[in-house]
XYZ file of C-alpha atoms in Angstrom:
363
model
C -85.116 -153.806 -127.166
C -82.253 -151.757 -129.105
C -82.318 -149.074 -126.448
C -81.286 -151.660 -123.967
C -79.028 -153.709 -125.974
C -76.823 -151.093 -127.349
C -76.032 -149.264 -124.407
C -75.220 -152.325 -122.534
C -72.723 -153.674 -125.077
C -70.954 -150.302 -125.028
C -70.950 -150.036 -121.147
C -69.381 -153.736 -120.961
C -66.902 -153.000 -123.516
C -65.890 -149.612 -121.960
C -65.643 -151.090 -118.415
C -64.005 -154.546 -118.974
C -61.767 -153.758 -122.256
C -62.309 -157.118 -123.406
C -64.222 -158.945 -126.403
C -68.071 -158.757 -125.662
C -70.437 -161.380 -126.935
C -74.247 -161.402 -126.906
C -74.923 -165.097 -126.453
C -78.766 -164.910 -125.749
C -80.923 -162.511 -127.302
C -84.650 -162.564 -128.084
C -87.844 -160.657 -127.575
C -89.111 -162.877 -124.521
C -87.255 -165.319 -122.574
C -90.053 -167.449 -122.085
C -91.667 -167.542 -125.608
C -90.353 -168.103 -128.992
C -89.827 -165.248 -130.974
C -92.310 -166.535 -133.700
C -94.993 -165.801 -131.266
C -94.590 -162.048 -131.769
C -93.257 -162.496 -135.588
C -96.098 -164.408 -137.238
C -94.907 -163.447 -140.705
C -91.497 -164.665 -139.920
C -89.768 -161.276 -140.982
C -86.988 -161.412 -138.466
C -86.939 -157.801 -137.639
C -85.814 -158.007 -134.243
C -83.187 -160.798 -135.257
C -82.177 -158.281 -137.884
C -81.678 -155.342 -135.430
C -79.969 -157.506 -132.931
C -77.428 -158.654 -135.554
C -76.481 -155.273 -137.037
C -77.000 -153.350 -133.939
C -74.732 -155.539 -131.665
C -71.889 -155.914 -134.553
C -71.665 -152.130 -135.190
C -71.724 -151.186 -131.349
C -68.575 -152.920 -130.377
C -69.770 -156.473 -129.716
C -67.616 -159.391 -131.477
C -70.384 -160.151 -133.850
C -74.099 -159.828 -133.962
C -76.399 -160.842 -130.981
C -77.127 -164.638 -131.087
C -80.865 -165.238 -131.151
C -81.862 -167.643 -128.472
C -84.861 -169.520 -130.527
C -82.202 -170.537 -133.296
C -83.963 -174.097 -134.092
C -87.757 -173.624 -134.114
C -87.597 -169.974 -135.188
C -84.640 -169.011 -137.486
C -84.260 -172.535 -138.908
C -87.907 -173.159 -139.150
C -88.652 -169.784 -140.829
C -85.247 -169.713 -142.875
C -84.165 -166.531 -141.672
C -80.634 -167.021 -142.543
C -80.403 -164.220 -145.120
C -80.138 -161.820 -142.330
C -76.831 -163.585 -141.397
C -75.896 -163.323 -145.044
C -76.307 -159.559 -145.444
C -74.392 -159.070 -142.341
C -71.487 -161.576 -143.331
C -71.503 -159.566 -147.013
C -70.918 -156.451 -145.107
C -68.532 -157.758 -142.596
C -66.295 -159.489 -145.350
C -65.367 -155.803 -146.659
C -63.824 -154.907 -143.242
C -60.297 -155.491 -142.168
C -61.256 -156.322 -138.727
C -57.704 -157.191 -137.221
C -55.839 -154.025 -138.615
C -55.795 -151.357 -135.624
C -58.019 -150.872 -132.631
C -61.882 -150.277 -132.919
C -63.400 -147.901 -130.494
C -66.651 -146.310 -130.199
C -67.553 -143.578 -132.397
C -68.511 -140.174 -131.129
C -72.172 -139.355 -132.685
C -74.351 -136.252 -131.768
C -78.104 -136.521 -131.440
C -80.132 -136.611 -134.572
C -80.917 -133.049 -135.986
C -83.688 -132.265 -138.290
C -82.994 -130.231 -141.094
C -85.595 -127.505 -141.638
C -85.997 -124.483 -143.909
C -88.241 -122.705 -141.296
C -88.835 -123.484 -137.729
C -91.908 -125.503 -137.175
C -93.883 -125.658 -134.042
C -93.392 -128.784 -132.012
C -95.884 -131.541 -130.930
C -95.294 -133.837 -128.161
C -95.713 -137.671 -127.861
C -95.115 -140.493 -125.051
C -91.917 -142.040 -124.226
C -92.415 -145.556 -122.947
C -89.523 -147.018 -120.803
C -89.648 -150.864 -120.456
C -89.137 -152.810 -117.162
C -87.187 -155.908 -117.029
C -87.734 -158.975 -114.686
C -84.687 -159.279 -112.670
C -85.211 -159.939 -109.180
C -81.942 -158.300 -107.792
C -80.434 -154.945 -107.696
C -80.277 -153.173 -110.844
C -79.276 -149.844 -112.373
C -81.461 -147.243 -110.554
C -80.481 -143.860 -112.305
C -82.047 -143.092 -115.714
C -81.953 -139.990 -117.985
C -84.349 -139.203 -120.804
C -83.720 -136.484 -123.208
C -86.347 -134.459 -124.991
C -85.577 -136.603 -128.187
C -86.856 -139.614 -126.451
C -83.412 -141.207 -125.853
C -83.047 -143.085 -122.451
C -79.995 -144.087 -120.751
C -79.408 -146.246 -117.766
C -80.716 -149.682 -119.189
C -84.016 -151.207 -118.206
C -85.830 -150.302 -115.059
C -86.387 -153.009 -112.501
C -89.667 -154.433 -112.684
C -89.801 -155.147 -108.856
C -90.194 -152.063 -106.979
C -89.171 -153.634 -103.660
C -90.256 -152.642 -100.079
C -88.579 -152.696 -96.761
C -88.581 -156.436 -96.369
C -86.298 -156.800 -99.451
C -83.711 -154.271 -98.299
C -80.720 -156.065 -99.839
C -82.189 -155.733 -103.373
C -84.359 -152.695 -102.840
C -83.602 -149.676 -105.161
C -85.535 -146.313 -105.747
C -85.505 -145.778 -109.663
C -84.616 -142.131 -110.495
C -85.322 -140.352 -113.550
C -83.737 -137.371 -114.637
C -86.354 -135.576 -117.282
C -86.628 -132.273 -119.166
C -90.148 -131.779 -119.951
C -90.393 -128.781 -122.644
C -94.046 -128.359 -121.654
C -96.348 -129.699 -118.684
C -96.851 -133.488 -118.962
C -97.331 -136.502 -116.818
C -95.234 -139.305 -115.368
C -97.067 -142.625 -115.304
C -96.448 -146.191 -114.217
C -98.169 -149.516 -114.679
C -98.307 -151.765 -111.725
C -99.557 -155.475 -112.723
C -99.174 -157.096 -109.331
C -98.602 -156.459 -105.701
C -96.999 -158.909 -103.073
C -98.667 -158.689 -99.686
C -98.634 -155.025 -99.335
C -96.943 -151.965 -100.893
C -97.045 -148.275 -100.616
C -95.714 -146.385 -103.424
C -94.567 -142.805 -103.469
C -93.599 -140.566 -106.387
C -91.235 -137.680 -105.545
C -90.249 -134.819 -107.661
C -87.284 -132.826 -107.010
C -87.148 -134.437 -103.505
C -90.640 -133.735 -102.429
C -93.386 -136.544 -102.236
C -96.144 -135.474 -104.316
C -98.209 -138.821 -104.722
C -98.618 -141.818 -102.548
C -100.839 -144.678 -102.585
C -101.154 -147.867 -100.257
C -101.561 -151.122 -102.583
C -102.601 -153.982 -100.164
C -102.913 -157.599 -101.377
C -105.457 -159.887 -99.175
C -108.822 -159.433 -97.756
C -108.016 -155.942 -96.631
C -107.439 -154.831 -100.209
C -110.868 -155.772 -101.424
C -112.038 -153.656 -104.277
C -108.563 -152.008 -105.243
C -107.124 -155.158 -107.329
C -108.848 -156.986 -110.116
C -107.999 -160.383 -108.449
C -106.369 -162.102 -105.442
C -104.803 -165.224 -104.718
C -103.341 -167.151 -101.525
C -99.801 -168.412 -102.163
C -99.944 -171.287 -99.660
C -96.261 -172.248 -100.297
C -95.108 -168.724 -99.131
C -98.250 -168.092 -96.845
C -98.639 -164.773 -98.551
C -101.459 -162.965 -100.436
C -100.588 -161.528 -104.119
C -103.091 -159.349 -105.916
C -103.362 -158.417 -109.664
C -103.938 -154.820 -110.126
C -103.498 -153.991 -113.789
C -103.717 -150.307 -113.187
C -101.793 -147.103 -114.386
C -101.154 -144.368 -112.114
C -100.252 -140.826 -113.168
C -98.628 -137.679 -111.655
C -98.670 -134.197 -113.261
C -95.139 -133.003 -113.937
C -94.503 -129.166 -114.688
C -92.469 -128.101 -117.538
C -88.816 -127.995 -116.870
C -85.825 -130.198 -115.734
C -86.742 -132.500 -112.723
C -85.616 -135.492 -110.941
C -88.403 -137.999 -110.349
C -88.106 -140.974 -108.241
C -90.364 -144.098 -107.517
C -90.116 -145.323 -103.820
C -91.873 -148.139 -102.135
C -91.986 -147.594 -98.332
C -94.362 -150.735 -97.896
C -93.585 -154.152 -96.864
C -93.329 -156.214 -100.229
C -93.019 -155.532 -103.859
C -95.249 -154.066 -106.484
C -94.369 -155.241 -110.066
C -94.086 -152.530 -112.654
C -94.599 -153.206 -116.362
C -93.693 -149.919 -117.771
C -92.919 -146.220 -117.214
C -94.442 -143.686 -119.430
C -93.348 -139.976 -119.999
C -96.664 -138.356 -121.365
C -96.426 -135.578 -123.768
C -92.685 -135.638 -123.347
C -90.985 -136.249 -126.947
C -90.446 -133.203 -129.150
C -91.361 -133.642 -132.772
C -88.481 -131.752 -133.886
C -86.205 -134.594 -132.875
C -86.337 -137.475 -135.487
C -87.256 -140.793 -134.206
C -83.924 -142.518 -135.226
C -80.625 -143.706 -133.577
C -77.223 -144.268 -134.681
C -74.582 -146.341 -133.421
C -70.915 -146.971 -134.695
C -67.241 -147.911 -134.192
C -64.180 -146.356 -135.638
C -60.499 -147.335 -136.475
C -58.262 -144.284 -137.320
C -60.025 -142.625 -140.188
C -62.408 -145.375 -141.119
C -65.811 -146.214 -139.224
C -68.795 -148.472 -139.585
C -72.164 -146.932 -138.644
C -75.725 -148.381 -138.202
C -78.813 -146.078 -138.505
C -82.138 -147.094 -137.435
C -85.558 -145.714 -137.760
C -86.733 -146.562 -134.234
C -90.181 -147.302 -135.403
C -88.678 -150.362 -137.247
C -89.046 -152.749 -134.719
C -90.635 -156.038 -133.741
C -93.519 -154.330 -131.628
C -94.546 -152.161 -134.544
C -94.679 -155.144 -136.814
C -96.618 -157.166 -134.227
C -99.432 -154.394 -133.932
C -99.527 -154.569 -137.707
C -98.305 -151.068 -138.360
C -95.478 -149.739 -140.727
C -92.637 -147.515 -139.250
C -93.221 -143.745 -139.816
C -90.927 -142.383 -142.578
C -88.269 -140.311 -141.063
C -87.181 -137.329 -143.302
C -84.424 -134.695 -143.594
C -82.052 -135.243 -140.594
C -78.321 -135.571 -140.055
C -75.690 -136.686 -137.511
C -72.308 -135.307 -136.708
C -69.684 -137.779 -136.210
C -66.364 -136.732 -134.526
C -62.696 -137.676 -134.233
C -61.981 -137.699 -137.794
C -58.743 -136.063 -139.818
C -60.036 -133.233 -141.869
C -60.391 -134.175 -145.410
C -62.552 -136.095 -148.069
C -64.210 -139.131 -147.263
C -66.062 -141.875 -149.208
C -69.424 -142.956 -147.732
C -70.630 -146.655 -148.865
C -74.494 -146.929 -148.210
C -75.294 -150.509 -147.586
C -78.767 -152.049 -147.823
C -78.642 -154.143 -144.686
C -81.497 -156.532 -145.693
C -79.781 -157.554 -149.045
C -76.062 -157.038 -148.075
C -75.290 -154.745 -150.923
C -74.070 -151.361 -151.759
C -77.023 -149.078 -152.513
C -74.684 -145.973 -153.496
C -71.640 -144.087 -152.775
C -71.419 -140.486 -152.023
C -68.813 -138.197 -150.605
C -68.367 -135.683 -147.744
C -65.718 -133.649 -145.848
C -64.370 -133.561 -142.335
C -63.649 -130.322 -141.005
C -62.350 -129.510 -137.669
C -62.746 -133.114 -136.729
C -66.300 -133.179 -137.460
C -67.990 -135.203 -140.208
C -71.805 -134.540 -140.834
C -73.858 -137.106 -142.774
C -77.380 -136.060 -144.092
C -80.297 -138.329 -144.608
C -83.172 -137.426 -146.993
C -85.318 -140.115 -145.507
C -85.042 -143.469 -143.717
C -87.725 -146.166 -143.717
C -85.903 -148.764 -141.821
C -82.313 -148.862 -141.096
C -79.058 -148.457 -143.064
C -75.330 -149.398 -142.570
C -72.510 -146.871 -143.771
C -68.950 -147.715 -144.341
C -66.714 -144.555 -143.951
C -63.172 -144.160 -145.196
C -60.933 -141.521 -146.273
C -60.466 -140.568 -149.858
Protein backbone atom coordinates (compact mmCIF):
# COMPACT_ATOMS: atom_id res chain seq x y z
CA UNK A 1 0.00 0.00 0.00
CA UNK A 2 2.87 2.42 0.69
CA UNK A 3 4.05 1.93 -2.88
CA UNK A 4 0.74 3.44 -4.00
CA UNK A 5 0.05 5.93 -1.22
CA UNK A 6 3.33 7.85 -1.18
CA UNK A 7 3.72 8.46 -4.95
CA UNK A 8 0.06 9.46 -5.14
CA UNK A 9 0.53 12.12 -2.45
CA UNK A 10 3.66 13.50 -4.09
CA UNK A 11 1.97 13.56 -7.47
CA UNK A 12 -1.08 15.47 -6.22
CA UNK A 13 0.97 17.99 -4.23
CA UNK A 14 3.20 18.68 -7.24
CA UNK A 15 0.24 19.00 -9.62
CA UNK A 16 -2.19 21.12 -7.62
CA UNK A 17 0.18 23.11 -5.33
CA UNK A 18 -2.41 22.87 -2.57
CA UNK A 19 -2.75 21.06 0.76
CA UNK A 20 -3.36 17.32 0.38
CA UNK A 21 -5.16 15.22 2.96
CA UNK A 22 -5.71 11.46 2.72
CA UNK A 23 -9.19 11.24 4.22
CA UNK A 24 -9.91 7.53 3.68
CA UNK A 25 -7.24 4.89 4.09
CA UNK A 26 -7.22 1.20 4.90
CA UNK A 27 -6.27 -2.27 3.72
CA UNK A 28 -9.60 -3.16 2.12
CA UNK A 29 -12.49 -0.82 1.29
CA UNK A 30 -15.05 -3.50 2.08
CA UNK A 31 -13.53 -5.13 5.18
CA UNK A 32 -12.41 -3.85 8.55
CA UNK A 33 -8.62 -3.72 8.94
CA UNK A 34 -9.03 -6.01 11.94
CA UNK A 35 -9.82 -8.83 9.50
CA UNK A 36 -6.18 -8.67 8.39
CA UNK A 37 -4.74 -7.48 11.71
CA UNK A 38 -5.93 -10.12 14.18
CA UNK A 39 -3.40 -9.05 16.82
CA UNK A 40 -4.38 -5.39 16.62
CA UNK A 41 -0.82 -4.21 15.96
CA UNK A 42 -1.84 -1.43 13.59
CA UNK A 43 1.13 -1.79 11.24
CA UNK A 44 -0.73 -0.42 8.23
CA UNK A 45 -2.20 2.37 10.34
CA UNK A 46 1.30 3.21 11.56
CA UNK A 47 2.82 3.22 8.08
CA UNK A 48 -0.02 5.31 6.67
CA UNK A 49 0.41 7.94 9.37
CA UNK A 50 4.17 8.38 9.07
CA UNK A 51 4.41 7.83 5.32
CA UNK A 52 1.73 10.39 4.49
CA UNK A 53 2.88 13.02 6.99
CA UNK A 54 6.47 12.95 5.72
CA UNK A 55 5.58 12.81 2.02
CA UNK A 56 3.93 16.21 1.88
CA UNK A 57 0.38 15.52 3.04
CA UNK A 58 -1.13 17.77 5.70
CA UNK A 59 -1.00 15.05 8.33
CA UNK A 60 -1.16 11.27 8.50
CA UNK A 61 -3.53 9.20 6.38
CA UNK A 62 -6.93 8.88 8.10
CA UNK A 63 -7.88 5.25 8.59
CA UNK A 64 -11.48 4.55 7.60
CA UNK A 65 -12.11 1.99 10.36
CA UNK A 66 -11.72 4.39 13.26
CA UNK A 67 -14.61 3.19 15.45
CA UNK A 68 -14.54 -0.62 15.37
CA UNK A 69 -10.81 -0.96 14.76
CA UNK A 70 -8.74 1.96 16.08
CA UNK A 71 -11.02 2.63 19.04
CA UNK A 72 -11.82 -0.99 19.84
CA UNK A 73 -8.16 -2.01 19.67
CA UNK A 74 -6.97 1.17 21.44
CA UNK A 75 -4.46 2.05 18.72
CA UNK A 76 -4.19 5.71 19.66
CA UNK A 77 -0.54 5.29 20.65
CA UNK A 78 0.33 5.43 16.93
CA UNK A 79 -1.10 8.95 16.80
CA UNK A 80 0.69 9.88 20.02
CA UNK A 81 4.08 8.90 18.60
CA UNK A 82 3.60 11.00 15.47
CA UNK A 83 2.23 13.88 17.53
CA UNK A 84 5.34 13.92 19.73
CA UNK A 85 7.57 14.07 16.67
CA UNK A 86 5.43 16.71 14.94
CA UNK A 87 5.36 18.95 17.99
CA UNK A 88 9.11 19.52 17.60
CA UNK A 89 8.72 20.87 14.04
CA UNK A 90 8.01 24.50 13.13
CA UNK A 91 5.58 23.74 10.31
CA UNK A 92 4.60 27.32 9.49
CA UNK A 93 8.08 28.79 9.01
CA UNK A 94 9.06 28.61 5.34
CA UNK A 95 7.90 26.31 2.55
CA UNK A 96 8.15 22.54 2.75
CA UNK A 97 9.00 20.79 -0.50
CA UNK A 98 9.80 17.25 -1.57
CA UNK A 99 13.24 16.04 -0.53
CA UNK A 100 15.41 14.58 -3.30
CA UNK A 101 16.53 11.08 -2.28
CA UNK A 102 18.74 8.58 -4.10
CA UNK A 103 17.86 4.92 -4.33
CA UNK A 104 19.10 2.84 -1.39
CA UNK A 105 22.62 1.55 -1.90
CA UNK A 106 24.21 -1.38 -0.06
CA UNK A 107 27.58 -0.91 1.58
CA UNK A 108 29.84 -3.83 0.76
CA UNK A 109 33.49 -4.44 1.42
CA UNK A 110 33.58 -6.64 -1.66
CA UNK A 111 31.18 -7.46 -4.45
CA UNK A 112 28.66 -10.22 -3.78
CA UNK A 113 26.84 -12.29 -6.34
CA UNK A 114 23.27 -11.18 -6.94
CA UNK A 115 20.25 -13.34 -6.38
CA UNK A 116 16.87 -12.42 -7.82
CA UNK A 117 13.37 -12.44 -6.35
CA UNK A 118 9.85 -11.64 -7.54
CA UNK A 119 8.26 -8.20 -7.65
CA UNK A 120 4.47 -8.15 -7.25
CA UNK A 121 2.42 -5.22 -8.55
CA UNK A 122 -1.11 -5.05 -7.09
CA UNK A 123 -4.16 -4.30 -9.21
CA UNK A 124 -6.83 -1.89 -8.00
CA UNK A 125 -10.61 -2.12 -8.36
CA UNK A 126 -11.45 1.11 -10.18
CA UNK A 127 -13.72 0.72 -13.18
CA UNK A 128 -12.67 3.70 -15.23
CA UNK A 129 -9.57 4.85 -17.01
CA UNK A 130 -6.46 4.86 -14.82
CA UNK A 131 -2.73 5.37 -15.22
CA UNK A 132 -1.43 2.94 -17.79
CA UNK A 133 2.34 3.54 -17.87
CA UNK A 134 4.55 1.99 -15.22
CA UNK A 135 8.27 1.74 -14.61
CA UNK A 136 9.82 -0.97 -12.44
CA UNK A 137 13.45 -0.60 -11.39
CA UNK A 138 15.77 -3.54 -10.64
CA UNK A 139 15.58 -2.63 -6.95
CA UNK A 140 11.85 -3.41 -7.00
CA UNK A 141 10.57 0.16 -6.89
CA UNK A 142 7.58 0.75 -9.14
CA UNK A 143 6.16 4.06 -10.34
CA UNK A 144 2.82 4.77 -11.94
CA UNK A 145 0.46 3.76 -9.14
CA UNK A 146 -1.85 0.76 -9.22
CA UNK A 147 -2.61 -1.29 -12.32
CA UNK A 148 -6.30 -1.21 -13.25
CA UNK A 149 -7.85 -4.51 -12.24
CA UNK A 150 -10.17 -4.40 -15.27
CA UNK A 151 -8.46 -5.13 -18.56
CA UNK A 152 -11.28 -3.89 -20.76
CA UNK A 153 -12.03 -5.10 -24.26
CA UNK A 154 -13.50 -3.37 -27.29
CA UNK A 155 -17.00 -2.95 -25.82
CA UNK A 156 -15.65 -0.51 -23.18
CA UNK A 157 -13.59 1.76 -25.42
CA UNK A 158 -14.29 4.82 -23.24
CA UNK A 159 -12.44 3.27 -20.26
CA UNK A 160 -10.16 0.84 -22.08
CA UNK A 161 -6.42 1.07 -21.35
CA UNK A 162 -3.43 -1.08 -22.24
CA UNK A 163 -1.08 -1.14 -19.24
CA UNK A 164 2.55 -0.72 -20.27
CA UNK A 165 5.54 -1.69 -18.13
CA UNK A 166 9.06 -0.40 -18.69
CA UNK A 167 11.37 -2.97 -17.14
CA UNK A 168 15.02 -3.95 -16.95
CA UNK A 169 15.57 -7.67 -16.35
CA UNK A 170 19.16 -8.16 -15.21
CA UNK A 171 18.77 -11.85 -16.03
CA UNK A 172 16.10 -13.77 -17.98
CA UNK A 173 12.82 -14.01 -16.08
CA UNK A 174 9.07 -14.15 -16.52
CA UNK A 175 6.21 -11.66 -16.74
CA UNK A 176 3.11 -13.14 -15.12
CA UNK A 177 -0.43 -11.96 -14.57
CA UNK A 178 -3.26 -13.50 -12.56
CA UNK A 179 -6.76 -13.51 -14.06
CA UNK A 180 -9.53 -14.02 -11.52
CA UNK A 181 -12.64 -13.50 -13.70
CA UNK A 182 -13.76 -12.94 -17.27
CA UNK A 183 -16.97 -11.25 -18.37
CA UNK A 184 -18.50 -12.65 -21.60
CA UNK A 185 -15.25 -13.15 -23.51
CA UNK A 186 -11.78 -11.69 -23.60
CA UNK A 187 -8.72 -12.18 -25.78
CA UNK A 188 -5.57 -11.20 -23.95
CA UNK A 189 -2.26 -10.44 -25.61
CA UNK A 190 1.21 -9.79 -24.21
CA UNK A 191 3.49 -7.60 -26.30
CA UNK A 192 7.24 -7.25 -25.70
CA UNK A 193 8.83 -4.27 -27.44
CA UNK A 194 5.80 -3.94 -29.71
CA UNK A 195 5.66 -7.59 -30.80
CA UNK A 196 2.86 -9.96 -29.76
CA UNK A 197 4.55 -12.90 -28.00
CA UNK A 198 1.53 -14.47 -26.28
CA UNK A 199 -2.23 -14.60 -26.89
CA UNK A 200 -5.14 -16.45 -25.32
CA UNK A 201 -8.89 -16.47 -25.93
CA UNK A 202 -10.75 -16.55 -22.59
CA UNK A 203 -14.47 -17.14 -23.03
CA UNK A 204 -17.27 -17.28 -20.47
CA UNK A 205 -20.42 -19.28 -20.97
CA UNK A 206 -21.08 -22.71 -22.45
CA UNK A 207 -18.45 -22.36 -25.19
CA UNK A 208 -15.75 -21.91 -22.55
CA UNK A 209 -16.41 -25.19 -20.74
CA UNK A 210 -13.25 -26.67 -19.34
CA UNK A 211 -11.24 -23.45 -19.28
CA UNK A 212 -12.81 -21.83 -16.25
CA UNK A 213 -13.39 -23.08 -12.70
CA UNK A 214 -17.00 -21.94 -12.50
CA UNK A 215 -19.49 -20.07 -14.63
CA UNK A 216 -22.55 -17.97 -13.86
CA UNK A 217 -25.35 -16.46 -15.92
CA UNK A 218 -26.03 -12.88 -14.83
CA UNK A 219 -29.69 -12.53 -15.76
CA UNK A 220 -29.87 -8.83 -14.85
CA UNK A 221 -27.31 -8.10 -17.59
CA UNK A 222 -27.97 -11.21 -19.67
CA UNK A 223 -24.30 -12.16 -19.82
CA UNK A 224 -22.03 -14.99 -18.69
CA UNK A 225 -19.21 -14.37 -16.23
CA UNK A 226 -16.61 -17.02 -15.44
CA UNK A 227 -14.19 -17.54 -12.57
CA UNK A 228 -10.74 -18.40 -13.95
CA UNK A 229 -8.31 -18.02 -11.00
CA UNK A 230 -5.32 -18.74 -13.25
CA UNK A 231 -1.84 -17.30 -13.60
CA UNK A 232 -0.32 -16.92 -17.05
CA UNK A 233 3.39 -16.35 -17.72
CA UNK A 234 5.60 -15.20 -20.56
CA UNK A 235 9.38 -15.59 -20.77
CA UNK A 236 11.30 -12.31 -20.85
CA UNK A 237 14.93 -12.10 -22.00
CA UNK A 238 17.48 -10.11 -20.03
CA UNK A 239 17.67 -6.39 -20.77
CA UNK A 240 15.45 -3.32 -21.01
CA UNK A 241 11.99 -3.93 -22.46
CA UNK A 242 8.53 -2.45 -22.76
CA UNK A 243 5.86 -5.02 -21.90
CA UNK A 244 2.23 -4.30 -22.70
CA UNK A 245 -0.98 -6.10 -21.77
CA UNK A 246 -3.85 -5.82 -24.27
CA UNK A 247 -7.38 -7.19 -24.44
CA UNK A 248 -8.71 -7.32 -28.01
CA UNK A 249 -11.74 -9.37 -26.97
CA UNK A 250 -15.25 -8.08 -26.36
CA UNK A 251 -15.49 -7.61 -22.57
CA UNK A 252 -13.17 -7.50 -19.55
CA UNK A 253 -10.71 -9.82 -17.89
CA UNK A 254 -10.14 -9.06 -14.20
CA UNK A 255 -6.52 -8.90 -13.05
CA UNK A 256 -5.52 -9.53 -9.43
CA UNK A 257 -1.76 -8.97 -9.66
CA UNK A 258 1.19 -8.63 -12.00
CA UNK A 259 4.39 -10.49 -11.07
CA UNK A 260 7.87 -9.88 -12.47
CA UNK A 261 9.61 -13.15 -11.66
CA UNK A 262 13.33 -13.33 -10.90
CA UNK A 263 13.50 -9.56 -11.22
CA UNK A 264 14.61 -7.80 -8.02
CA UNK A 265 18.37 -7.74 -7.50
CA UNK A 266 19.43 -8.75 -3.96
CA UNK A 267 22.18 -6.11 -4.06
CA UNK A 268 19.46 -3.50 -3.57
CA UNK A 269 18.19 -3.30 0.02
CA UNK A 270 14.45 -3.76 0.46
CA UNK A 271 13.83 -0.29 1.91
CA UNK A 272 12.18 2.96 0.89
CA UNK A 273 12.61 6.57 2.01
CA UNK A 274 10.40 9.61 1.70
CA UNK A 275 10.88 13.09 3.05
CA UNK A 276 10.23 16.82 2.95
CA UNK A 277 12.62 19.74 3.18
CA UNK A 278 12.51 23.35 4.32
CA UNK A 279 15.75 25.23 3.78
CA UNK A 280 18.50 23.32 5.59
CA UNK A 281 16.16 21.19 7.65
CA UNK A 282 14.43 17.99 6.55
CA UNK A 283 12.14 15.27 7.86
CA UNK A 284 12.64 11.73 6.59
CA UNK A 285 10.78 8.45 7.05
CA UNK A 286 12.68 5.26 6.15
CA UNK A 287 10.78 1.97 5.99
CA UNK A 288 11.85 -1.63 5.71
CA UNK A 289 9.39 -2.57 2.99
CA UNK A 290 8.87 -5.95 4.61
CA UNK A 291 7.37 -4.21 7.64
CA UNK A 292 3.80 -4.16 6.39
CA UNK A 293 0.38 -5.57 7.13
CA UNK A 294 0.70 -8.45 4.65
CA UNK A 295 3.92 -9.79 6.18
CA UNK A 296 2.27 -9.76 9.60
CA UNK A 297 -0.93 -11.28 8.21
CA UNK A 298 1.12 -14.21 6.90
CA UNK A 299 2.62 -14.67 10.36
CA UNK A 300 6.09 -13.62 9.27
CA UNK A 301 8.57 -10.98 10.42
CA UNK A 302 10.31 -8.50 8.12
CA UNK A 303 13.83 -9.48 7.11
CA UNK A 304 16.46 -7.33 8.79
CA UNK A 305 17.99 -4.91 6.29
CA UNK A 306 21.69 -4.23 6.91
CA UNK A 307 24.45 -1.86 5.81
CA UNK A 308 22.90 0.54 3.32
CA UNK A 309 22.77 4.26 2.74
CA UNK A 310 20.79 7.01 1.02
CA UNK A 311 22.09 10.26 -0.42
CA UNK A 312 19.88 13.32 0.19
CA UNK A 313 20.34 16.36 -2.07
CA UNK A 314 19.79 20.11 -1.88
CA UNK A 315 21.61 20.97 1.35
CA UNK A 316 24.02 23.81 2.04
CA UNK A 317 27.49 22.38 2.68
CA UNK A 318 28.43 22.00 6.33
CA UNK A 319 27.75 19.99 9.49
CA UNK A 320 24.29 18.63 10.33
CA UNK A 321 22.60 17.04 13.34
CA UNK A 322 20.51 13.90 12.83
CA UNK A 323 17.81 13.06 15.35
CA UNK A 324 16.84 9.39 15.03
CA UNK A 325 13.26 8.89 16.23
CA UNK A 326 11.59 5.69 17.38
CA UNK A 327 8.33 5.96 15.43
CA UNK A 328 6.52 3.47 17.67
CA UNK A 329 7.25 5.31 20.91
CA UNK A 330 7.63 8.86 19.66
CA UNK A 331 11.02 9.49 21.24
CA UNK A 332 14.58 10.23 20.15
CA UNK A 333 16.75 7.11 20.10
CA UNK A 334 20.03 8.86 19.39
CA UNK A 335 21.67 11.90 17.83
CA UNK A 336 24.48 11.72 15.29
CA UNK A 337 26.34 14.14 13.07
CA UNK A 338 27.09 14.13 9.38
CA UNK A 339 28.37 16.53 6.74
CA UNK A 340 26.91 17.80 3.49
CA UNK A 341 29.36 18.29 0.62
CA UNK A 342 28.55 19.58 -2.85
CA UNK A 343 24.91 19.77 -1.77
CA UNK A 344 24.71 16.06 -0.94
CA UNK A 345 24.15 14.59 2.50
CA UNK A 346 24.64 10.80 2.88
CA UNK A 347 23.05 8.88 5.75
CA UNK A 348 24.17 5.34 6.55
CA UNK A 349 22.09 2.64 8.26
CA UNK A 350 23.75 -0.30 10.00
CA UNK A 351 20.40 -2.09 10.19
CA UNK A 352 16.65 -1.50 9.95
CA UNK A 353 14.02 -3.86 11.33
CA UNK A 354 10.84 -1.81 10.84
CA UNK A 355 11.07 1.94 10.23
CA UNK A 356 12.64 5.10 11.57
CA UNK A 357 12.10 8.86 11.29
CA UNK A 358 15.01 11.28 11.07
CA UNK A 359 14.96 14.98 11.76
CA UNK A 360 17.84 16.74 9.99
CA UNK A 361 18.98 20.26 10.74
CA UNK A 362 22.12 22.37 10.39
CA UNK A 363 24.47 22.47 13.34
